[in-house]
CSV table of C-alpha atoms in Angstrom, one decimal:
chain,number,residue,atom,x,y,z
A,236,MET,CA,36.3,145.6,134.5
A,237,LYS,CA,40.1,146.1,134.6
A,238,ASP,CA,40.3,144.9,138.2
A,239,TYR,CA,38.2,141.9,137.5
A,240,LEU,CA,40.3,140.8,134.4
A,241,GLU,CA,43.5,141.3,136.4
A,242,GLY,CA,42.1,139.1,139.3
A,243,LYS,CA,41.9,141.9,141.9
A,244,ILE,CA,38.2,141.3,142.4
A,245,SER,CA,35.9,138.3,142.0
A,246,ALA,CA,33.1,137.9,139.5
A,247,GLU,CA,30.7,138.3,142.4
A,248,ASP,CA,32.3,141.6,143.5
A,249,PHE,CA,32.2,142.9,139.9
A,250,LEU,CA,28.5,142.1,139.6
A,251,ASP,CA,27.5,143.5,142.9
A,252,SER,CA,29.7,146.6,143.0
A,253,GLY,CA,29.9,147.4,139.3
A,254,LEU,CA,27.5,145.9,136.8
A,255,ALA,CA,24.4,145.8,138.9
A,256,LYS,CA,24.8,149.6,139.6
A,257,GLU,CA,25.2,150.2,135.9
A,258,PHE,CA,22.4,148.0,134.6
A,259,ALA,CA,19.1,147.9,136.6
A,260,GLY,CA,18.0,144.6,134.9
A,261,LEU,CA,20.8,142.6,136.6
A,262,LYS,CA,20.2,140.9,139.9
A,263,LYS,CA,23.0,140.9,142.4
A,264,THR,CA,24.2,137.8,144.2
A,265,ASN,CA,21.5,138.3,146.8
A,266,GLY,CA,18.8,137.9,144.1
A,267,ARG,CA,17.7,141.5,144.0
A,268,GLY,CA,18.5,144.4,141.7
A,269,GLU,CA,20.3,147.6,142.8
A,270,TYR,CA,17.2,149.7,141.9
A,271,ASP,CA,14.3,147.3,142.7
A,272,ASP,CA,13.0,149.6,145.4
A,273,ASP,CA,12.8,152.9,143.3
A,274,GLY,CA,9.3,152.1,142.0
A,275,LEU,CA,10.5,152.1,138.4
A,276,ASN,CA,12.9,149.2,137.9
A,277,THR,CA,12.7,145.4,138.6
A,278,ALA,CA,15.8,143.3,137.8
A,279,SER,CA,15.1,140.1,135.8
A,280,MET,CA,18.5,138.6,134.8
A,281,SER,CA,19.5,135.9,137.3
A,282,PRO,CA,23.0,136.3,138.9
A,283,ARG,CA,23.8,132.7,137.8
A,284,LYS,CA,23.7,133.7,134.1
A,285,THR,CA,25.6,136.9,134.6
A,286,LEU,CA,28.3,135.2,136.6
A,287,ALA,CA,28.7,132.4,134.0
A,288,ALA,CA,29.0,135.0,131.3
A,289,LEU,CA,31.6,137.0,133.3
A,290,ILE,CA,33.7,133.9,134.0
A,291,ARG,CA,33.6,132.8,130.3
A,292,PHE,CA,34.6,136.4,129.3
A,293,LYS,CA,37.6,136.4,131.6
A,294,GLU,CA,38.7,132.9,130.5
A,295,THR,CA,38.5,134.0,126.9
A,296,TYR,CA,40.4,137.2,127.5
A,297,GLN,CA,43.2,135.4,129.3
A,298,GLN,CA,43.6,132.8,126.5
A,299,ASP,CA,43.4,135.3,123.7
A,300,PRO,CA,43.0,139.1,124.2
A,301,ALA,CA,42.5,139.6,120.5
A,302,ARG,CA,39.1,137.8,120.8
A,303,ILE,CA,37.9,140.8,122.8
A,304,THR,CA,37.2,143.9,120.7
A,305,LYS,CA,35.7,147.3,121.4
A,306,ASN,CA,34.2,149.5,118.8
A,307,GLU,CA,34.2,153.3,118.6
A,308,LYS,CA,31.0,153.4,120.8
A,309,GLY,CA,32.7,151.4,123.5
A,310,VAL,CA,30.7,148.2,122.8
A,311,ILE,CA,32.7,145.2,123.9
A,312,THR,CA,32.4,142.1,121.7
A,313,LEU,CA,33.6,138.5,122.3
A,314,ASP,CA,34.7,136.4,119.3
A,315,SER,CA,34.4,139.3,116.9
A,316,ILE,CA,35.9,138.9,113.4
A,317,GLY,CA,35.4,142.6,112.6
A,318,ASP,CA,38.1,144.8,111.2
A,319,ALA,CA,40.0,145.7,114.4
A,320,GLY,CA,43.4,146.6,113.0
A,321,ALA,CA,43.5,150.0,114.7
A,322,ASP,CA,42.6,148.4,118.1
A,323,LEU,CA,45.6,146.0,117.7
A,324,GLU,CA,48.0,149.0,117.7
A,325,ASN,CA,46.9,149.6,121.3
A,326,ALA,CA,47.4,146.0,122.4
A,327,PRO,CA,50.4,146.9,124.7
A,328,SER,CA,48.4,149.3,126.8
A,329,ASP,CA,45.0,147.5,126.4
A,330,SER,CA,46.0,143.9,127.0
A,331,GLY,CA,49.6,143.8,127.9
A,332,VAL,CA,50.9,142.0,124.8
A,333,ASP,CA,53.0,143.3,122.0
A,334,VAL,CA,51.4,144.2,118.6
A,335,PRO,CA,52.8,141.1,116.7
A,336,THR,CA,51.5,138.8,119.4
A,337,ALA,CA,48.1,140.5,119.2
A,338,ARG,CA,48.0,140.2,115.4
A,339,SER,CA,49.0,136.5,115.6
A,340,ALA,CA,46.2,136.0,118.1
A,341,LYS,CA,43.8,137.8,115.7
A,342,ALA,CA,44.8,135.4,113.0
A,343,ASP,CA,44.0,132.5,115.4
A,344,ALA,CA,40.6,134.1,116.1
A,345,TYR,CA,39.9,134.2,112.3
A,346,ILE,CA,40.8,130.6,112.0
A,347,ARG,CA,38.7,129.5,114.9
A,348,TYR,CA,35.8,131.5,113.6
A,349,MET,CA,35.9,129.8,110.2
A,350,GLU,CA,36.2,126.4,111.8
A,351,LYS,CA,33.1,127.1,113.9
A,352,HIS,CA,31.3,128.6,110.9
A,353,PRO,CA,32.6,126.7,107.8
A,354,GLU,CA,30.3,128.5,105.5
A,355,GLU,CA,32.1,131.7,106.2
A,356,ALA,CA,35.2,130.3,104.5
A,357,ASN,CA,33.6,131.2,101.2
A,358,SER,CA,33.3,134.9,102.2
A,359,ASP,CA,35.1,137.3,99.9
A,360,HIS,CA,36.1,139.6,102.7
A,361,TRP,CA,39.0,137.7,104.3
A,362,GLU,CA,41.6,139.6,102.4
A,363,ASP,CA,40.1,142.9,103.6
A,364,ARG,CA,39.9,141.7,107.2
A,365,MET,CA,43.5,140.5,107.2
A,366,ALA,CA,44.7,143.8,105.6
A,367,SER,CA,42.7,145.8,108.2
A,368,SER,CA,44.3,143.8,111.0
A,369,LYS,CA,47.7,144.3,109.3
A,370,LEU,CA,48.6,140.6,109.7
A,371,SER,CA,52.1,139.5,108.9
A,372,MET,CA,52.7,137.3,105.8
A,373,ALA,CA,53.1,134.2,108.0
A,374,ASP,CA,49.8,134.9,109.8
A,375,ARG,CA,48.1,135.6,106.5
A,376,ALA,CA,49.4,132.3,105.1
A,377,ARG,CA,48.0,130.5,108.1
A,378,VAL,CA,44.6,132.1,107.7
A,379,ILE,CA,44.5,131.4,103.9
A,380,GLU,CA,45.6,127.8,104.4
A,381,SER,CA,42.8,127.2,106.8
A,382,ARG,CA,40.3,129.0,104.6
A,383,ASP,CA,41.3,127.0,101.5
A,384,LYS,CA,41.2,123.7,103.5
A,385,LEU,CA,37.7,124.5,104.7
A,386,ARG,CA,36.6,125.5,101.2
A,387,ASN,CA,37.9,122.2,99.8
A,388,GLU,CA,36.2,120.2,102.6
A,389,THR,CA,32.9,122.0,101.9
A,390,THR,CA,33.2,121.4,98.2
A,391,ALA,CA,34.0,117.7,98.7
A,392,LYS,CA,31.2,117.3,101.2
A,393,LYS,CA,28.8,118.9,98.8
A,394,ALA,CA,29.9,116.7,95.9
A,395,LEU,CA,29.6,113.7,98.2
A,396,GLU,CA,26.1,114.7,99.1
A,397,GLU,CA,25.2,115.3,95.5
A,398,GLN,CA,26.6,111.9,94.5
A,399,LYS,CA,24.6,110.2,97.3
A,400,SER,CA,21.5,111.9,96.0
A,401,TYR,CA,22.2,110.9,92.4
A,402,GLN,CA,22.7,107.3,93.6
A,403,GLU,CA,19.4,107.3,95.5
A,404,ILE,CA,17.5,108.7,92.5
A,405,ALA,CA,19.2,106.2,90.1
A,406,GLY,CA,18.4,103.3,92.5
A,407,LEU,CA,14.7,104.3,92.7
A,408,ALA,CA,14.4,104.8,89.0
A,409,ASP,CA,16.1,101.4,88.3
A,410,LYS,CA,13.4,99.7,90.4
A,411,VAL,CA,10.8,101.5,88.4
A,412,ILE,CA,12.3,100.6,85.0
A,413,ARG,CA,13.3,97.0,85.6
A,414,SER,CA,10.7,95.9,88.2
A,415,LYS,CA,7.9,98.4,87.6
A,416,ASP,CA,7.9,99.1,91.3
A,417,SER,CA,5.1,101.5,92.1
A,418,GLY,CA,6.4,102.3,95.6
A,419,SER,CA,9.7,103.5,94.1
A,420,LEU,CA,7.8,105.5,91.5
A,421,GLU,CA,5.9,107.3,94.3
A,422,ALA,CA,9.1,107.9,96.2
A,423,LEU,CA,10.6,109.5,93.1
A,424,ARG,CA,7.7,111.9,92.9
A,425,THR,CA,8.9,113.6,96.1
A,426,LYS,CA,12.7,113.0,95.6
A,427,ASN,CA,13.0,114.2,92.0
A,428,TYR,CA,9.8,115.3,90.2
A,429,ASP,CA,11.5,115.7,86.8
A,430,VAL,CA,12.7,112.1,86.7
A,431,TYR,CA,9.3,111.0,88.0
A,432,THR,CA,7.4,112.7,85.1
A,433,LYS,CA,9.9,111.6,82.5
A,434,LEU,CA,9.5,107.9,83.5
A,435,LEU,CA,5.8,108.3,83.3
A,436,ASP,CA,6.0,109.9,79.9
A,437,LEU,CA,8.3,107.1,78.6
A,438,GLN,CA,5.8,104.5,79.7
A,439,THR,CA,3.0,106.0,77.7
A,440,ASN,CA,5.0,107.7,74.9
A,441,PRO,CA,8.1,105.6,74.1
A,442,PRO,CA,10.6,107.3,71.8
A,443,ASP,CA,11.0,106.4,68.1
A,444,PRO,CA,13.4,103.4,67.8
A,445,ALA,CA,15.1,105.1,64.9
A,446,ASP,CA,16.3,107.8,67.3
A,447,MET,CA,18.0,105.3,69.6
A,448,ASP,CA,21.6,104.0,69.5
A,449,ASN,CA,21.4,100.8,71.6
A,450,GLU,CA,24.3,99.1,70.0
A,451,ASP,CA,26.7,102.0,70.4
A,452,PHE,CA,25.7,102.5,74.0
A,453,THR,CA,26.4,98.8,74.8
A,454,LYS,CA,29.7,98.9,72.9
A,455,MET,CA,30.9,102.0,74.8
A,456,ALA,CA,29.5,100.9,78.2
A,457,ASN,CA,32.0,101.3,81.1
A,458,TYR,CA,30.7,99.0,83.7
A,459,GLY,CA,33.7,99.7,86.0
A,460,ASN,CA,32.6,103.3,86.4
A,461,PRO,CA,30.8,103.9,89.7
A,462,ALA,CA,28.6,106.5,87.9
A,463,PHE,CA,27.5,104.0,85.3
A,464,PRO,CA,23.9,103.6,86.8
A,465,GLN,CA,23.4,107.4,86.5
A,466,ASP,CA,24.8,107.3,82.9
A,467,ALA,CA,22.5,104.5,82.0
A,468,LEU,CA,19.5,106.2,83.5
A,469,ARG,CA,20.4,109.4,81.7
A,470,ALA,CA,20.6,107.6,78.4
A,471,TYR,CA,17.2,105.9,79.0
A,472,VAL,CA,15.3,109.1,80.0
A,473,HIS,CA,16.8,111.0,77.1
A,474,GLY,CA,15.6,108.3,74.7
A,475,THR,CA,19.0,107.2,73.6
A,476,ILE,CA,18.4,103.5,74.6
A,477,ASP,CA,15.3,101.4,75.0
A,478,GLN,CA,14.1,99.7,78.2
A,479,ASP,CA,15.6,96.3,77.2
A,480,THR,CA,19.0,97.7,76.6
A,481,TYR,CA,18.9,99.6,79.9
A,482,ALA,CA,17.8,96.5,81.8
A,483,ASN,CA,20.5,94.3,80.2
A,484,ALA,CA,23.2,96.9,80.8
A,485,MET,CA,22.2,97.3,84.5
A,486,GLN,CA,22.1,93.5,84.9
A,487,HIS,CA,25.7,93.2,83.6
A,488,TYR,CA,26.7,96.1,85.9
A,489,ASP,CA,25.3,94.3,88.9
A,490,ILE,CA,27.2,91.2,87.9
A,491,GLU,CA,30.5,93.0,87.6
A,492,GLN,CA,29.9,94.7,91.0
A,493,THR,CA,29.3,91.2,92.5
A,494,VAL,CA,32.5,89.6,91.2
A,495,LYS,CA,34.7,92.8,91.5
A,496,PRO,CA,36.0,91.9,95.0
A,497,ILE,CA,36.9,88.4,93.9
A,498,LEU,CA,38.8,89.6,90.8
A,499,ALA,CA,40.7,92.1,92.9
A,500,MET,CA,42.1,89.4,95.2
A,501,PRO,CA,45.9,89.3,95.3
A,502,ALA,CA,45.9,85.7,94.2
A,503,ILE,CA,43.6,86.3,91.2
A,504,LYS,CA,44.3,89.7,89.8
A,505,PRO,CA,47.8,88.9,88.5
A,506,VAL,CA,46.5,85.8,86.9
A,507,MET,CA,43.8,87.7,85.0
A,508,GLU,CA,46.2,90.4,83.9
A,509,LYS,CA,48.6,87.7,82.5
A,510,LEU,CA,45.8,85.9,80.6
A,511,LYS,CA,44.8,89.2,79.0
A,512,LEU,CA,48.3,89.9,77.6
A,513,PRO,CA,47.8,88.0,74.3
A,514,ILE,CA,44.4,89.5,73.8
A,515,ILE,CA,44.3,92.7,71.7
A,516,GLY,CA,42.0,95.7,71.1
A,517,GLU,CA,38.4,95.6,72.2
A,518,ASN,CA,38.7,91.9,73.0
A,519,LYS,CA,40.4,92.9,76.3
A,520,LYS,CA,37.1,94.6,77.4
A,521,LEU,CA,35.2,91.5,76.1
A,522,PHE,CA,37.5,89.3,78.2
A,523,ASP,CA,36.6,91.3,81.4
A,524,SER,CA,32.9,91.1,80.5
A,525,GLN,CA,32.9,87.4,79.8
A,526,ILE,CA,34.9,86.6,82.9
A,527,ALA,CA,32.4,88.5,85.1
A,528,VAL,CA,29.5,86.5,83.6
A,529,VAL,CA,31.2,83.1,83.9
A,530,LEU,CA,32.3,83.8,87.5
A,531,ASN,CA,28.8,85.0,88.5
A,532,ASP,CA,27.3,81.8,87.0
A,533,MET,CA,29.8,79.7,88.9
A,534,MET,CA,28.8,81.5,92.2
A,535,GLU,CA,25.1,81.0,91.5
A,536,ALA,CA,25.7,77.3,90.9
A,537,ASN,CA,27.7,77.2,94.2
A,538,ASP,CA,25.0,78.8,96.4
A,539,GLY,CA,26.7,82.1,96.2
A,540,LYS,CA,30.0,80.9,97.4
A,541,ARG,CA,33.3,81.8,95.7
A,542,PRO,CA,34.7,79.0,93.5
A,543,SER,CA,38.2,77.8,94.2
A,544,LEU,CA,41.2,79.6,92.7
A,545,LEU,CA,41.9,76.6,90.4
A,546,GLU,CA,38.3,76.7,89.1
A,547,ILE,CA,38.5,80.4,88.5
A,548,GLN,CA,41.8,80.1,86.7
A,549,ALA,CA,40.5,77.2,84.5
A,550,ALA,CA,37.4,79.2,83.6
A,551,ALA,CA,39.5,82.2,82.7
A,552,GLN,CA,41.8,80.2,80.5
A,553,GLN,CA,38.8,78.9,78.6
A,554,VAL,CA,37.6,82.4,78.0
A,555,GLN,CA,41.1,83.5,76.9
A,556,GLN,CA,41.4,80.6,74.4
A,557,GLY,CA,38.0,81.4,72.9
A,558,LEU,CA,38.9,85.0,72.4
A,559,ILE,CA,42.3,84.2,70.9
A,560,ALA,CA,40.7,81.8,68.5
A,561,THR,CA,38.3,84.5,67.5
A,562,GLN,CA,41.2,86.9,67.0
A,563,ALA,CA,42.9,84.4,64.8
A,564,GLN,CA,39.8,83.9,62.7
A,565,GLU,CA,39.4,87.6,62.3
A,566,VAL,CA,43.0,87.9,61.1
A,567,GLN,CA,42.5,85.1,58.6
A,568,THR,CA,39.3,86.6,57.3
A,569,ARG,CA,41.0,90.0,56.8
A,570,THR,CA,44.0,88.5,55.0
A,571,THR,CA,41.8,86.7,52.5
A,572,ARG,CA,40.3,90.0,51.3
A,573,PRO,CA,41.2,91.2,47.8
A,574,GLU,CA,43.1,94.2,49.1
A,575,TYR,CA,45.6,91.9,50.9
A,576,ALA,CA,46.5,90.0,47.7
A,577,LEU,CA,50.0,90.4,46.2
A,578,GLY,CA,50.5,93.4,44.1
A,579,LYS,CA,47.4,95.2,45.5
């Protein structure tokens, strides 16, 4: 093995003169095993596979000796992440590299292993492994940085997958509630049985209207929240809002999503923000809502095409003037109340 790793003999020589004599199951380069004629053994492992493994083993050893470890029984392992701190102390004699280099290579092996098996980044044993290998603070920092990065990536990926699943469920449920689509209801049965049964129950046993809070939900609705469809579905299946309130809320959410790219245009967004300045309180939210509806109506009347910038600005000004007039009326109404009279 030592001669092979040092390049003194070829992989073929190592197989024929060494391994095949040690293991009767290995075929030599001539296609026969060393002990095929003894009446007891018959080699079955092809020389091609053995040579390929030997070449990979040598290449790995030359790139990173720390990836090759040997336990107390003499078993050699490639790509091991076991606790081999004691073996690293023998690196100068075993692999010809100094101990710090071997430990740094061990840290590299830990990192490669986690990158290959991202789920292992969540293991609780990395501190023990690094301590056993006696890694330096710098090498520990590299391993921990890679571990934490992989953990964050795994968490983000899981959250993204969950969000995608929630969106799919909400989309299917929306078709059931608003369109009574039987195909979507059947799909829900396999995707999320709890939502499926809840929707069926709501169709046959609607909740008591006295327990609902449709007005408060509509008032607090945040149509700009990407999770609004899930929030609306949750409110409906929990009996907080009725079907009409859900349908109206989702219709307005769809409208806002349709016009959102237009209102975000550099030539339009500053205009809208300027028009909102004189508007106060909850009327700012009402401004956004009314602009979305007006703009959507204009697009529908224009075969789905975006109106001109001047048309959008004119429509927004009308909405603004209407809300400012409403504000003025509200102020006038409040000031005529008895509590605003002089001396009160």
